[in-house]
PDB file of C-alpha atoms in Angstrom:
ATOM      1  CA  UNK L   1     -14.343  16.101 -12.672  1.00 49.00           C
ATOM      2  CA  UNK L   2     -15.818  15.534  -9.051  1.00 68.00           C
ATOM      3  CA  UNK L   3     -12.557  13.438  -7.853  1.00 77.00           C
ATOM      4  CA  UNK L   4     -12.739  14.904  -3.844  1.00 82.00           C
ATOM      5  CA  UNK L   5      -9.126  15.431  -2.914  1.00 79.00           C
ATOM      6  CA  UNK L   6     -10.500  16.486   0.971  1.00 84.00           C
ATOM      7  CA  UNK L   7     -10.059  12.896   2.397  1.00 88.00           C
ATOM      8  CA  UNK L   8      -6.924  11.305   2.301  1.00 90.00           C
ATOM      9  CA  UNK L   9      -6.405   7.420   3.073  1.00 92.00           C
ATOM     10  CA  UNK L  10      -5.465   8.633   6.760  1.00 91.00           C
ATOM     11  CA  UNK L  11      -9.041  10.254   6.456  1.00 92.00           C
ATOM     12  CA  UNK L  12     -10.522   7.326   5.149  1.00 92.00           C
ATOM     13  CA  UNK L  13      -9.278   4.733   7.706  1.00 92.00           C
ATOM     14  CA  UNK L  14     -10.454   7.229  10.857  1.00 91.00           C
ATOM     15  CA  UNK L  15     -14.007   6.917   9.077  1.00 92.00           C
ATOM     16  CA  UNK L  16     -13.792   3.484   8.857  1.00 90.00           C
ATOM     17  CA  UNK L  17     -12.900   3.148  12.612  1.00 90.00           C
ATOM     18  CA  UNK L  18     -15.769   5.353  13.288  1.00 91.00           C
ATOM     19  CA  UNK L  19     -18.356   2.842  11.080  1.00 90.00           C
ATOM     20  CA  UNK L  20     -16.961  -0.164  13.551  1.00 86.00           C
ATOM     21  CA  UNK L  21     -17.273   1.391  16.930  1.00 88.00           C
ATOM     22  CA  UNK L  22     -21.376   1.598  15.203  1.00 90.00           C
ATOM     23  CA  UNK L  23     -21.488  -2.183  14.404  1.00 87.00           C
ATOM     24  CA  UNK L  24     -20.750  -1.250  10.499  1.00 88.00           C
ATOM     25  CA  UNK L  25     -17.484  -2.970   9.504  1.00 85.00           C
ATOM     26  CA  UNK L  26     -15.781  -2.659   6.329  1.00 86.00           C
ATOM     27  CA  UNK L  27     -12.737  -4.247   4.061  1.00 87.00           C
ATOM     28  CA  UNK L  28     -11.741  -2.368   1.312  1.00 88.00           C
ATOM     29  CA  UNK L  29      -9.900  -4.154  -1.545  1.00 88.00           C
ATOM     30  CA  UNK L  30      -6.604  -2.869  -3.014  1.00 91.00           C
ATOM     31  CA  UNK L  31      -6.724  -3.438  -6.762  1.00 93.00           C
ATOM     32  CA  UNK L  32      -3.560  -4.304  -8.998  1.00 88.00           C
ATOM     33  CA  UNK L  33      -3.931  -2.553 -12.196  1.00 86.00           C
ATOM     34  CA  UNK L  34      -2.910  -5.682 -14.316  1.00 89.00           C
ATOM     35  CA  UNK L  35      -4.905  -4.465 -17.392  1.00 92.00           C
ATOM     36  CA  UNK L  36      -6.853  -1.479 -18.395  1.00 94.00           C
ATOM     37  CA  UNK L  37      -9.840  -3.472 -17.983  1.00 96.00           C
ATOM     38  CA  UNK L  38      -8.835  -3.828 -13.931  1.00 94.00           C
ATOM     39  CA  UNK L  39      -8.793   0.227 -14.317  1.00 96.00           C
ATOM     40  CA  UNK L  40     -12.347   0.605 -15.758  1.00 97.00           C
ATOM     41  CA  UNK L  41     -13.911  -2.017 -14.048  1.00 97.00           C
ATOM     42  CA  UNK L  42     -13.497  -1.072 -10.527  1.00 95.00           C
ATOM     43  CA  UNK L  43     -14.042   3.042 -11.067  1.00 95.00           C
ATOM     44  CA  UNK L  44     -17.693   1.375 -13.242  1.00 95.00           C
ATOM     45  CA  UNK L  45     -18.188  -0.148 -10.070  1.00 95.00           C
ATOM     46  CA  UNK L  46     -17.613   2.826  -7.574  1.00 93.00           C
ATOM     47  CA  UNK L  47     -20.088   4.669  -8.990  1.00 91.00           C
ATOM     48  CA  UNK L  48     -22.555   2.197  -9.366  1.00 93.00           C
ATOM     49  CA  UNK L  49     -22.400   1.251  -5.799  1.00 92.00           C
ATOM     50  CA  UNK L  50     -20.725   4.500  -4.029  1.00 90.00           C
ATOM     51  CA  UNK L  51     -17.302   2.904  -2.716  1.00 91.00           C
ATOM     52  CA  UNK L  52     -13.901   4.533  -2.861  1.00 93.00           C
ATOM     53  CA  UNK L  53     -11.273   3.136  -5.318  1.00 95.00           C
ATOM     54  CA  UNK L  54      -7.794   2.009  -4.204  1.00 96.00           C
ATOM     55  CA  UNK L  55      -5.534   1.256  -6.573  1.00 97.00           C
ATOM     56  CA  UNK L  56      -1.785   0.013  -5.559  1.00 95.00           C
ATOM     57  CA  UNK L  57       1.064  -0.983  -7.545  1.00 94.00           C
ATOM     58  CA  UNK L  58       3.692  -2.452  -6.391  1.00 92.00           C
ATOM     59  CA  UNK L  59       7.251  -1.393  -8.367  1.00 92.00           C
ATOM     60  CA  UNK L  60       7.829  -4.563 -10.722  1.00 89.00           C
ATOM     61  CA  UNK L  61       3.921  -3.302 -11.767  1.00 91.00           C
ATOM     62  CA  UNK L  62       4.267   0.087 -12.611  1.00 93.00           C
ATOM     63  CA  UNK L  63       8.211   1.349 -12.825  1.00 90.00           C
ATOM     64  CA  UNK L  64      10.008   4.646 -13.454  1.00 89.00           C
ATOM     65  CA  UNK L  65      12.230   2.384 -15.044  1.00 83.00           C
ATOM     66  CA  UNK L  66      12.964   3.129 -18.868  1.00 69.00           C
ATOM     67  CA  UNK L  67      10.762   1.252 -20.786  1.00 71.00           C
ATOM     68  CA  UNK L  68       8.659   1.271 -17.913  1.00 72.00           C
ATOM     69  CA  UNK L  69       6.804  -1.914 -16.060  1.00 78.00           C
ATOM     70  CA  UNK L  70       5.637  -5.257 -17.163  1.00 83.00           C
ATOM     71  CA  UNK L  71       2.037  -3.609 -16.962  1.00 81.00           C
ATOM     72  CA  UNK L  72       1.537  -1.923 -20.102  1.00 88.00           C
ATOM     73  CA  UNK L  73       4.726  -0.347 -19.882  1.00 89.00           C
ATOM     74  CA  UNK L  74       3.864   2.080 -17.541  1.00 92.00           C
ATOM     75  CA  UNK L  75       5.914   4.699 -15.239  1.00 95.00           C
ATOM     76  CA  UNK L  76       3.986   6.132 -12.274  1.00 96.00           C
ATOM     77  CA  UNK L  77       3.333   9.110 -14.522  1.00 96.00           C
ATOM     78  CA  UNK L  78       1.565   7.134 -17.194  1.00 95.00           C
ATOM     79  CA  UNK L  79      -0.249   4.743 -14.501  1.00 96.00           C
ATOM     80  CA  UNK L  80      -1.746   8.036 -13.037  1.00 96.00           C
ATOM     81  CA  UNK L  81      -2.389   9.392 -16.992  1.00 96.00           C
ATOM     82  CA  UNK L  82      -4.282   6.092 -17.525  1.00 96.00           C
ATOM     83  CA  UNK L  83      -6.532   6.631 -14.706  1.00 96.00           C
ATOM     84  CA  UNK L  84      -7.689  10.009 -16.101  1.00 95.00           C
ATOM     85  CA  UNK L  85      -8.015   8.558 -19.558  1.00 96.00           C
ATOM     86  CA  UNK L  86     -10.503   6.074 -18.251  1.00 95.00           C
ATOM     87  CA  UNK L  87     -12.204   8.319 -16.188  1.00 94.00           C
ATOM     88  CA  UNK L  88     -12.689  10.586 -19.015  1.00 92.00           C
ATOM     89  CA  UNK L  89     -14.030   8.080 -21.096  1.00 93.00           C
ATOM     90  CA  UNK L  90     -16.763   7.632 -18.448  1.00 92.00           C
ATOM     91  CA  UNK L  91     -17.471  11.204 -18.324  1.00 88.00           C
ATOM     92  CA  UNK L  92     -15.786  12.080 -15.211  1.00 88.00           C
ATOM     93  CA  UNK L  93     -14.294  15.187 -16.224  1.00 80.00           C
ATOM     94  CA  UNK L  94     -17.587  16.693 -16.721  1.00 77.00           C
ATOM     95  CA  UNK L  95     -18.733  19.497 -14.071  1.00 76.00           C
ATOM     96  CA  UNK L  96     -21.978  17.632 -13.713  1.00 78.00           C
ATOM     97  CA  UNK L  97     -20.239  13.972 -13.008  1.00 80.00           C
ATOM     98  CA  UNK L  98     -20.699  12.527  -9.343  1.00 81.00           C
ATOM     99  CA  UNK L  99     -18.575  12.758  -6.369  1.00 84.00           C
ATOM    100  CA  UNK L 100     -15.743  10.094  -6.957  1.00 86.00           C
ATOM    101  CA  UNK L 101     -13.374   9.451  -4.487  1.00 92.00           C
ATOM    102  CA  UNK L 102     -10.026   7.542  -5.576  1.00 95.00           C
ATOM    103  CA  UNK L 103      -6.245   6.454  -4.568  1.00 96.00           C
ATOM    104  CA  UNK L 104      -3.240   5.472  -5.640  1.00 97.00           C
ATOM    105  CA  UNK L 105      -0.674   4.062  -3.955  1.00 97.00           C
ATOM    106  CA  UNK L 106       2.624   1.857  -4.454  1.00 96.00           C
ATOM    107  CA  UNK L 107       2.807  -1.530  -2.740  1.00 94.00           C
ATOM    108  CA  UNK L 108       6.343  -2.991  -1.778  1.00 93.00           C
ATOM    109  CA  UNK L 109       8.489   0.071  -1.900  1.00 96.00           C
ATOM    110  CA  UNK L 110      12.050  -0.735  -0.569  1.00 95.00           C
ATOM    111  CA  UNK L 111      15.759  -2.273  -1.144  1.00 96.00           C
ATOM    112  CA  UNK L 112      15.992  -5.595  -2.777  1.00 95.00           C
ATOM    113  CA  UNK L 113      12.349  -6.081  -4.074  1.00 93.00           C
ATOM    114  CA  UNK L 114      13.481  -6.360  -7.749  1.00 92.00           C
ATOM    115  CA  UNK L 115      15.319  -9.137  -9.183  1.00 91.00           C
ATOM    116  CA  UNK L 116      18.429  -7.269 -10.104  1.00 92.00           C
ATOM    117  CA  UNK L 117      18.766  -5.835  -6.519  1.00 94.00           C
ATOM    118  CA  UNK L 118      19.015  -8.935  -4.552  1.00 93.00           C
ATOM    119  CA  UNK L 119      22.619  -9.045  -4.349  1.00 94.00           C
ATOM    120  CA  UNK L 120      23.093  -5.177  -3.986  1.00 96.00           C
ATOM    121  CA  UNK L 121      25.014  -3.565  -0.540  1.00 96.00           C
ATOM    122  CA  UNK L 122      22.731  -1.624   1.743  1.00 95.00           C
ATOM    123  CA  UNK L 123      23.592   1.713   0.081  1.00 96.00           C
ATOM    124  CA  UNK L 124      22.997   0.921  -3.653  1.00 97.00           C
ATOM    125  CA  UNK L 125      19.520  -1.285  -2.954  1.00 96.00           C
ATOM    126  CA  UNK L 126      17.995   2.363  -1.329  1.00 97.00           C
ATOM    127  CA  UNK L 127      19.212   4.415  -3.833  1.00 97.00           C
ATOM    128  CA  UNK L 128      16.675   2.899  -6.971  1.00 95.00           C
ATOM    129  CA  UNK L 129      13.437   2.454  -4.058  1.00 96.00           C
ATOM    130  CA  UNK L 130      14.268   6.372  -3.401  1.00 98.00           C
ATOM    131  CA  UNK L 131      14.059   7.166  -7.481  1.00 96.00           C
ATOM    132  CA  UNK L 132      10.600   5.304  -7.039  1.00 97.00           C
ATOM    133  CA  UNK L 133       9.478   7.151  -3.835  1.00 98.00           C
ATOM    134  CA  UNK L 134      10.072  10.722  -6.161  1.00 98.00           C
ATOM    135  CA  UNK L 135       8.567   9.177  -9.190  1.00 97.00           C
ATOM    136  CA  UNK L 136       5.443   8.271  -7.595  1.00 98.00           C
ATOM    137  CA  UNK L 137       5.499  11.922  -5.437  1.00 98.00           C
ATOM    138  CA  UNK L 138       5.790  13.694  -9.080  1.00 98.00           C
ATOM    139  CA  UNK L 139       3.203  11.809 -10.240  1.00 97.00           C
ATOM    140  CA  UNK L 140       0.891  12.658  -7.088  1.00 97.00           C
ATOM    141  CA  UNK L 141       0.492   9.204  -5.330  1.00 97.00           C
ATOM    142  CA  UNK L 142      -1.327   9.859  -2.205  1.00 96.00           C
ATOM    143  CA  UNK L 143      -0.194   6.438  -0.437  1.00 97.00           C
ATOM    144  CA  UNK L 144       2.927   4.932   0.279  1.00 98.00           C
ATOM    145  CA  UNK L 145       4.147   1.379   1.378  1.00 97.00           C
ATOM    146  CA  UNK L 146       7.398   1.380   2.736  1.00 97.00           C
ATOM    147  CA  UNK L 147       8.754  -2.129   3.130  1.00 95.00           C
ATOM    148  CA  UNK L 148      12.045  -3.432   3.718  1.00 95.00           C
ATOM    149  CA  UNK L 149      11.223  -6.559   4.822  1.00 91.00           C
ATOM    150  CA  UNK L 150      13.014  -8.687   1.711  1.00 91.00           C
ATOM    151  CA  UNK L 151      15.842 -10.367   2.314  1.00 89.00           C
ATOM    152  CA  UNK L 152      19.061  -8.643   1.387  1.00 92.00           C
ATOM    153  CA  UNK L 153      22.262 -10.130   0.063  1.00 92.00           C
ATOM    154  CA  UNK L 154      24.575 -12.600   2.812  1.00 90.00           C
ATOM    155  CA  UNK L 155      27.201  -9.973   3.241  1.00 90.00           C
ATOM    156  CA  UNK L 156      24.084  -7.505   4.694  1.00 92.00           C
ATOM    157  CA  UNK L 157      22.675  -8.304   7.805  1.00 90.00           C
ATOM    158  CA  UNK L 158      19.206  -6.587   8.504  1.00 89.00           C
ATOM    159  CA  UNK L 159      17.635  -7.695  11.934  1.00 91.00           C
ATOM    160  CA  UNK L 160      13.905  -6.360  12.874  1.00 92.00           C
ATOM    161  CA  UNK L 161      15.527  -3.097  14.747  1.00 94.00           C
ATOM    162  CA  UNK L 162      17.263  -2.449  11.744  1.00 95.00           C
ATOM    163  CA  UNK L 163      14.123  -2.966   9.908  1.00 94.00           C
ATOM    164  CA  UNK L 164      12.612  -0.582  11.606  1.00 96.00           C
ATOM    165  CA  UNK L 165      15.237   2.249  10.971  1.00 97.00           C
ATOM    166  CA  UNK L 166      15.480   1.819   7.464  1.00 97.00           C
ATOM    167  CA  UNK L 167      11.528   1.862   7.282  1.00 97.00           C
ATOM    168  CA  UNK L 168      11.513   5.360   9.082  1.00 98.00           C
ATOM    169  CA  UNK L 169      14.826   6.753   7.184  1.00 98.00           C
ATOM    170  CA  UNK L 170      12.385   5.950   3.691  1.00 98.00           C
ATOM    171  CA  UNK L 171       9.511   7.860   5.464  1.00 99.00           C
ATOM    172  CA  UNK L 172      11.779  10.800   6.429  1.00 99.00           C
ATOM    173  CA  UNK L 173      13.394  10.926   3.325  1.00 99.00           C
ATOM    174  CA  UNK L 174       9.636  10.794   1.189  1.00 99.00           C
ATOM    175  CA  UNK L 175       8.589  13.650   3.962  1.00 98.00           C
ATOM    176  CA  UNK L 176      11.503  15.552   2.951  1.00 98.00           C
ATOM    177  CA  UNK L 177      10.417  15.014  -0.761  1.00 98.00           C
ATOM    178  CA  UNK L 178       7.249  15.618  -0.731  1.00 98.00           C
ATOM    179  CA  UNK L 179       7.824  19.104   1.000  1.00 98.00           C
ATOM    180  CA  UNK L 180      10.187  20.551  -1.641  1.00 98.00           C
ATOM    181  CA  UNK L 181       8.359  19.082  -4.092  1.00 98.00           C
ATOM    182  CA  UNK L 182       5.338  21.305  -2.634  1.00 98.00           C
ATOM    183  CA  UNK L 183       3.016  18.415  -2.718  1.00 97.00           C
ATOM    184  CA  UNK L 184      -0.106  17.083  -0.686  1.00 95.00           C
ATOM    185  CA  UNK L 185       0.355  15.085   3.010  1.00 96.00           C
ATOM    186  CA  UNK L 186       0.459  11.676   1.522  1.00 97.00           C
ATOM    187  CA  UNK L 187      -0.221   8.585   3.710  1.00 97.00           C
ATOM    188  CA  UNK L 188       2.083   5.478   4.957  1.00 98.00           C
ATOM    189  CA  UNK L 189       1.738   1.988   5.362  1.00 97.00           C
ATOM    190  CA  UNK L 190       4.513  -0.256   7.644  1.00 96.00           C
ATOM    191  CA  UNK L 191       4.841  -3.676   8.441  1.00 89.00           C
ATOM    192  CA  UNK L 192       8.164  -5.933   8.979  1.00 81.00           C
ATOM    193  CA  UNK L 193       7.477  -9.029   8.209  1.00 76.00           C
ATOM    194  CA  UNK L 194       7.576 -10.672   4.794  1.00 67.00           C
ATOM    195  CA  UNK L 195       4.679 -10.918   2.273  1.00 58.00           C
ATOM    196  CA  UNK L 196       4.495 -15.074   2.210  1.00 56.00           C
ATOM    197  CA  UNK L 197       4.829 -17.469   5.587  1.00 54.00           C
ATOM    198  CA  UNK L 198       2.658 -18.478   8.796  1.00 63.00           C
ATOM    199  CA  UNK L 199       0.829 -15.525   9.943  1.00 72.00           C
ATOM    200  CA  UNK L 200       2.600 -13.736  12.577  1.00 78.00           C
ATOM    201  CA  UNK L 201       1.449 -13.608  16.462  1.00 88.00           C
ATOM    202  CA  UNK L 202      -0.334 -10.809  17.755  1.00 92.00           C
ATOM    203  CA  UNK L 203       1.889 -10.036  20.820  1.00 94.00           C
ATOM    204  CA  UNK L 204       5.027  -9.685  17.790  1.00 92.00           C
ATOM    205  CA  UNK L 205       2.836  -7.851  15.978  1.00 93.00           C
ATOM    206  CA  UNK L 206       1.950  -5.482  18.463  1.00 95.00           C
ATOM    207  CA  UNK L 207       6.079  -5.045  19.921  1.00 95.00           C
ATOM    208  CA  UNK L 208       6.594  -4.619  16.318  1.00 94.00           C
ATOM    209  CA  UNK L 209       4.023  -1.345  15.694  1.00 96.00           C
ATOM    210  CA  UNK L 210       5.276   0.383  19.349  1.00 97.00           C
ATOM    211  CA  UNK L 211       8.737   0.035  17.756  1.00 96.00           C
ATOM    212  CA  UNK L 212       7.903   1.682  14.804  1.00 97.00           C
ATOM    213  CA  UNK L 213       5.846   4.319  16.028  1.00 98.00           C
ATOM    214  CA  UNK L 214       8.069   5.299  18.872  1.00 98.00           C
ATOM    215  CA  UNK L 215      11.010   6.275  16.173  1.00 98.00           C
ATOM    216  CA  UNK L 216       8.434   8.258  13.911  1.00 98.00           C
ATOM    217  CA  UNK L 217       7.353  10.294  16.706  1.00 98.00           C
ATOM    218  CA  UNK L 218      11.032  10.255  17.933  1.00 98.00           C
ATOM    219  CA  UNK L 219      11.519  12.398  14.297  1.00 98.00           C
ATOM    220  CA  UNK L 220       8.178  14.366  14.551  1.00 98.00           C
ATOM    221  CA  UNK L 221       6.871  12.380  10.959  1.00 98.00           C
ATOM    222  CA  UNK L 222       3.507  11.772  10.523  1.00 97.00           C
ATOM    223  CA  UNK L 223       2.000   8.545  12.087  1.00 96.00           C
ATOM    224  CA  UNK L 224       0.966   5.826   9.582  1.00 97.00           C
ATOM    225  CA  UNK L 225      -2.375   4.845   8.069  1.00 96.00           C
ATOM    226  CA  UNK L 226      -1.767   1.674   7.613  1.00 95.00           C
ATOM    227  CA  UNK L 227       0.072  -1.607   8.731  1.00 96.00           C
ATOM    228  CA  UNK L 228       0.439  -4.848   7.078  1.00 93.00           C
ATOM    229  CA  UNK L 229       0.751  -8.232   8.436  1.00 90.00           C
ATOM    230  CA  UNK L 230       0.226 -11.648   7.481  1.00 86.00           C
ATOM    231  CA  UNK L 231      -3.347 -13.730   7.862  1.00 86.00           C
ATOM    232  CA  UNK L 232      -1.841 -17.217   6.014  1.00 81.00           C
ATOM    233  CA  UNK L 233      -2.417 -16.817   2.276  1.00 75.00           C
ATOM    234  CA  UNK L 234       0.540 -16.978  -0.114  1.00 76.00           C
ATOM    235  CA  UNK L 235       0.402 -16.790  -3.684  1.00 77.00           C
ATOM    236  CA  UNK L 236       2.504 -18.917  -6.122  1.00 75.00           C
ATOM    237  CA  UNK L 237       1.393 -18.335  -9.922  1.00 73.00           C
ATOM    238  CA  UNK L 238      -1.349 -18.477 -10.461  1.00 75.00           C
ATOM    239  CA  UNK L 239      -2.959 -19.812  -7.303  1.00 78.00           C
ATOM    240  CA  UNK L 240      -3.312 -19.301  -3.555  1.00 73.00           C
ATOM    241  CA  UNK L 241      -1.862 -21.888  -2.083  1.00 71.00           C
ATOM    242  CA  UNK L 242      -1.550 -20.902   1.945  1.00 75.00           C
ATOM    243  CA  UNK L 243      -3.574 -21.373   4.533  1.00 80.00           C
ATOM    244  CA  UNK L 244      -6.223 -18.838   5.612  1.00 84.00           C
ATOM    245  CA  UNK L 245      -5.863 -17.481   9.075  1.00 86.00           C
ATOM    246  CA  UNK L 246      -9.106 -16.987  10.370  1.00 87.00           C
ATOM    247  CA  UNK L 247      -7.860 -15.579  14.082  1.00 89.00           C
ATOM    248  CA  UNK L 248      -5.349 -13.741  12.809  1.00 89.00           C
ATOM    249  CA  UNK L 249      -7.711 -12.180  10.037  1.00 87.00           C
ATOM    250  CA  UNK L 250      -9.929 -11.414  13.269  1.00 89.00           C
ATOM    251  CA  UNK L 251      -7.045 -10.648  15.875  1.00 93.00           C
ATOM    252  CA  UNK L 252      -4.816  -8.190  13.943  1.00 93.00           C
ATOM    253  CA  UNK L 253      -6.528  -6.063  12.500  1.00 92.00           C
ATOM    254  CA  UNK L 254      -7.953  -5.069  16.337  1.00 93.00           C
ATOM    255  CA  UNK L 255      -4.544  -4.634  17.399  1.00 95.00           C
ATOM    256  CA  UNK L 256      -3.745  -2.002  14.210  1.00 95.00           C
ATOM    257  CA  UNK L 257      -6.991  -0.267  15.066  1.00 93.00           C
ATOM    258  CA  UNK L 258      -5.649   0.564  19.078  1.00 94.00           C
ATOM    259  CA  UNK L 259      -3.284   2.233  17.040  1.00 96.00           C
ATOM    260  CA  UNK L 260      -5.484   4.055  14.978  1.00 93.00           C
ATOM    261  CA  UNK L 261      -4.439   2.341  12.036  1.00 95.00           C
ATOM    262  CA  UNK L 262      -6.169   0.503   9.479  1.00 94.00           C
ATOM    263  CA  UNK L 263      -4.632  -3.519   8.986  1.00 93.00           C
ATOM    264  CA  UNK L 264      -3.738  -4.648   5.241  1.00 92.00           C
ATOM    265  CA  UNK L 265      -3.826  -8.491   4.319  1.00 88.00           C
ATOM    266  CA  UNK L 266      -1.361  -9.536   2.140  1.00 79.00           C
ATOM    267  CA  UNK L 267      -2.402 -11.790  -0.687  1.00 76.00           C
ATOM    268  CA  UNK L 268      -6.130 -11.687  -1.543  1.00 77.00           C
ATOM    269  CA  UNK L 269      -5.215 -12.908  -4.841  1.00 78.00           C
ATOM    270  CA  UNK L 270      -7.343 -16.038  -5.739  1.00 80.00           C
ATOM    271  CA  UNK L 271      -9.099 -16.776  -2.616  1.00 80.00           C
ATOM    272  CA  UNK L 272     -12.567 -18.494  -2.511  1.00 82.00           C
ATOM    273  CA  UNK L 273     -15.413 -16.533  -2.367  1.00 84.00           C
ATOM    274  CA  UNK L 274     -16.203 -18.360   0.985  1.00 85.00           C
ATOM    275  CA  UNK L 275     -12.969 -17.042   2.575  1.00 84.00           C
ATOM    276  CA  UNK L 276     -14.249 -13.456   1.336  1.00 82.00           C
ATOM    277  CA  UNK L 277     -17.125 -13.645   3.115  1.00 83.00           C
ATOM    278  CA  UNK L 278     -15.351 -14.125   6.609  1.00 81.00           C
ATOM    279  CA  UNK L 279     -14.455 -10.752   5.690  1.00 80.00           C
ATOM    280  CA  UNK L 280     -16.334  -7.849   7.218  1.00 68.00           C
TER     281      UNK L 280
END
């Protein structure tokens, strides 16, 4: 199979940046793998069109969990074994098959995402997002999303600053990992604010990256390819019911790229087709 493992998602945002500066702007989508059909579609679609696939999963979505996730039971072994199933089907593991370029990531990685962890101390909400952070290195995810931005228990208290710690202790201990595990440079995504709510102002926005970056360079880790932040939307079932931030859509995304990082919205689930197209 021609899957090219010589650009990672670190790789791919620097390109991007490049394409800008030239007047050639791009958004990439991040695609849930709800169904096996949201598997085949997208990879149909790449090579039809030429695009890079970027699949994330957040860790209620695909689990390491016995049992594994709501989504067709799968671990981040099997979600990876799925991918190669489809791509077989569609003759992708021939010699002759074209160059394909594809990631896989996991969205929402950190203490008290899941149900059960909500009223959890500190110490026992990291231990289950660390089992995630090996599962998905075993199963060779190339990017990461390290958030601990939900809201712990009463009895924890978790300011911004200590945000920021327990965001770079995750990355540390997933660079630790992934070296004895002898695996590929994987790539990171930060942010500190919460998935739903008013989108945040640029000048927080911008405090909040120098903070983070200035303790990942403190511990010599690698600098982040990504950083996510809030434009507005805000899903609740089956419907998007916030309010689309066109500035900060515009704004935010300029301030991740003086950082040379690439800006991920949260939430593009259900919006109109004319908010899309206020998309680059």
């Amino acid at each position: 199979m021609s899957l090219r493992d010589d650009i990672s998602l670190a790789g791919l945002v620097r390109a991007t940046q490049r394409l800008a500066e030239e007047g050639d702007r791009i958004t990439y989508l991040g695609i849930y793998p709800m169904s096996e059909e949201l598997i085949r579609a997208p990879i149909e679609l790449a090579l039809e069109y030429d695009f890079p696939v970027l699949f994330v999963a957040s860790r209620n979505q695909v689990s390491e969990d016995e049992g594994g996730s709501y989504v067709m039971g799968l671990t981040p072994e099997g979600f990876i074994q799925k991918i190669l199933e489809v791509e077989n089907s569609l003759g992708l593991d021939s010699e002759s098959s074209p160059d394909y370029l594809r990631f896989v990531g996991i969205d929402h990685c950190g203490p008290w995402y899941k149900e059960r962890e909500k009223k959890l101390d500190e110490e026992r909400a990291i231990k289950p997002a660390k089992c995630t952070l090996i599962a998905c290195l075993e199963a060779g995810y190339s990017g990461f999303h390290i958030d601990c931005s939900f809201k712990p228990p009463s009895s924890v208290e978790v300011n911004e600053e200590k945000m920021i710690k327990l965001t770079v202790d995750l990355i540390e201990f997933t660079e630790r990992k992934r070296i004895a595990l002898k695996k590929r440079p994987v790539s990171y995504e930060i942010g500190t604010e919460e998935t739903a709510g008013k989108s945040i102002s640029v000048e927080h926005f911008n405090l909040s990256i120098k903070n983070i970056l200035s303790e990942i360079k403190k511990r010599g880790l690698p600098e982040p390819a990504f950083v996510v932040g809030r434009t507005g939307a805000e899903i609740k079932m089956l419907e998007n019911v916030g309010g689309f931030d066109y500035t900060a859509a515009s704004s935010l995304p300029e301030v991740a790229r003086k950082f040379h990082m690439g800006f991920k919205e949260h939430n593009a689930d259900y919006l109109s087709n004319p908010i899309f197209s206020l998309h680059p």
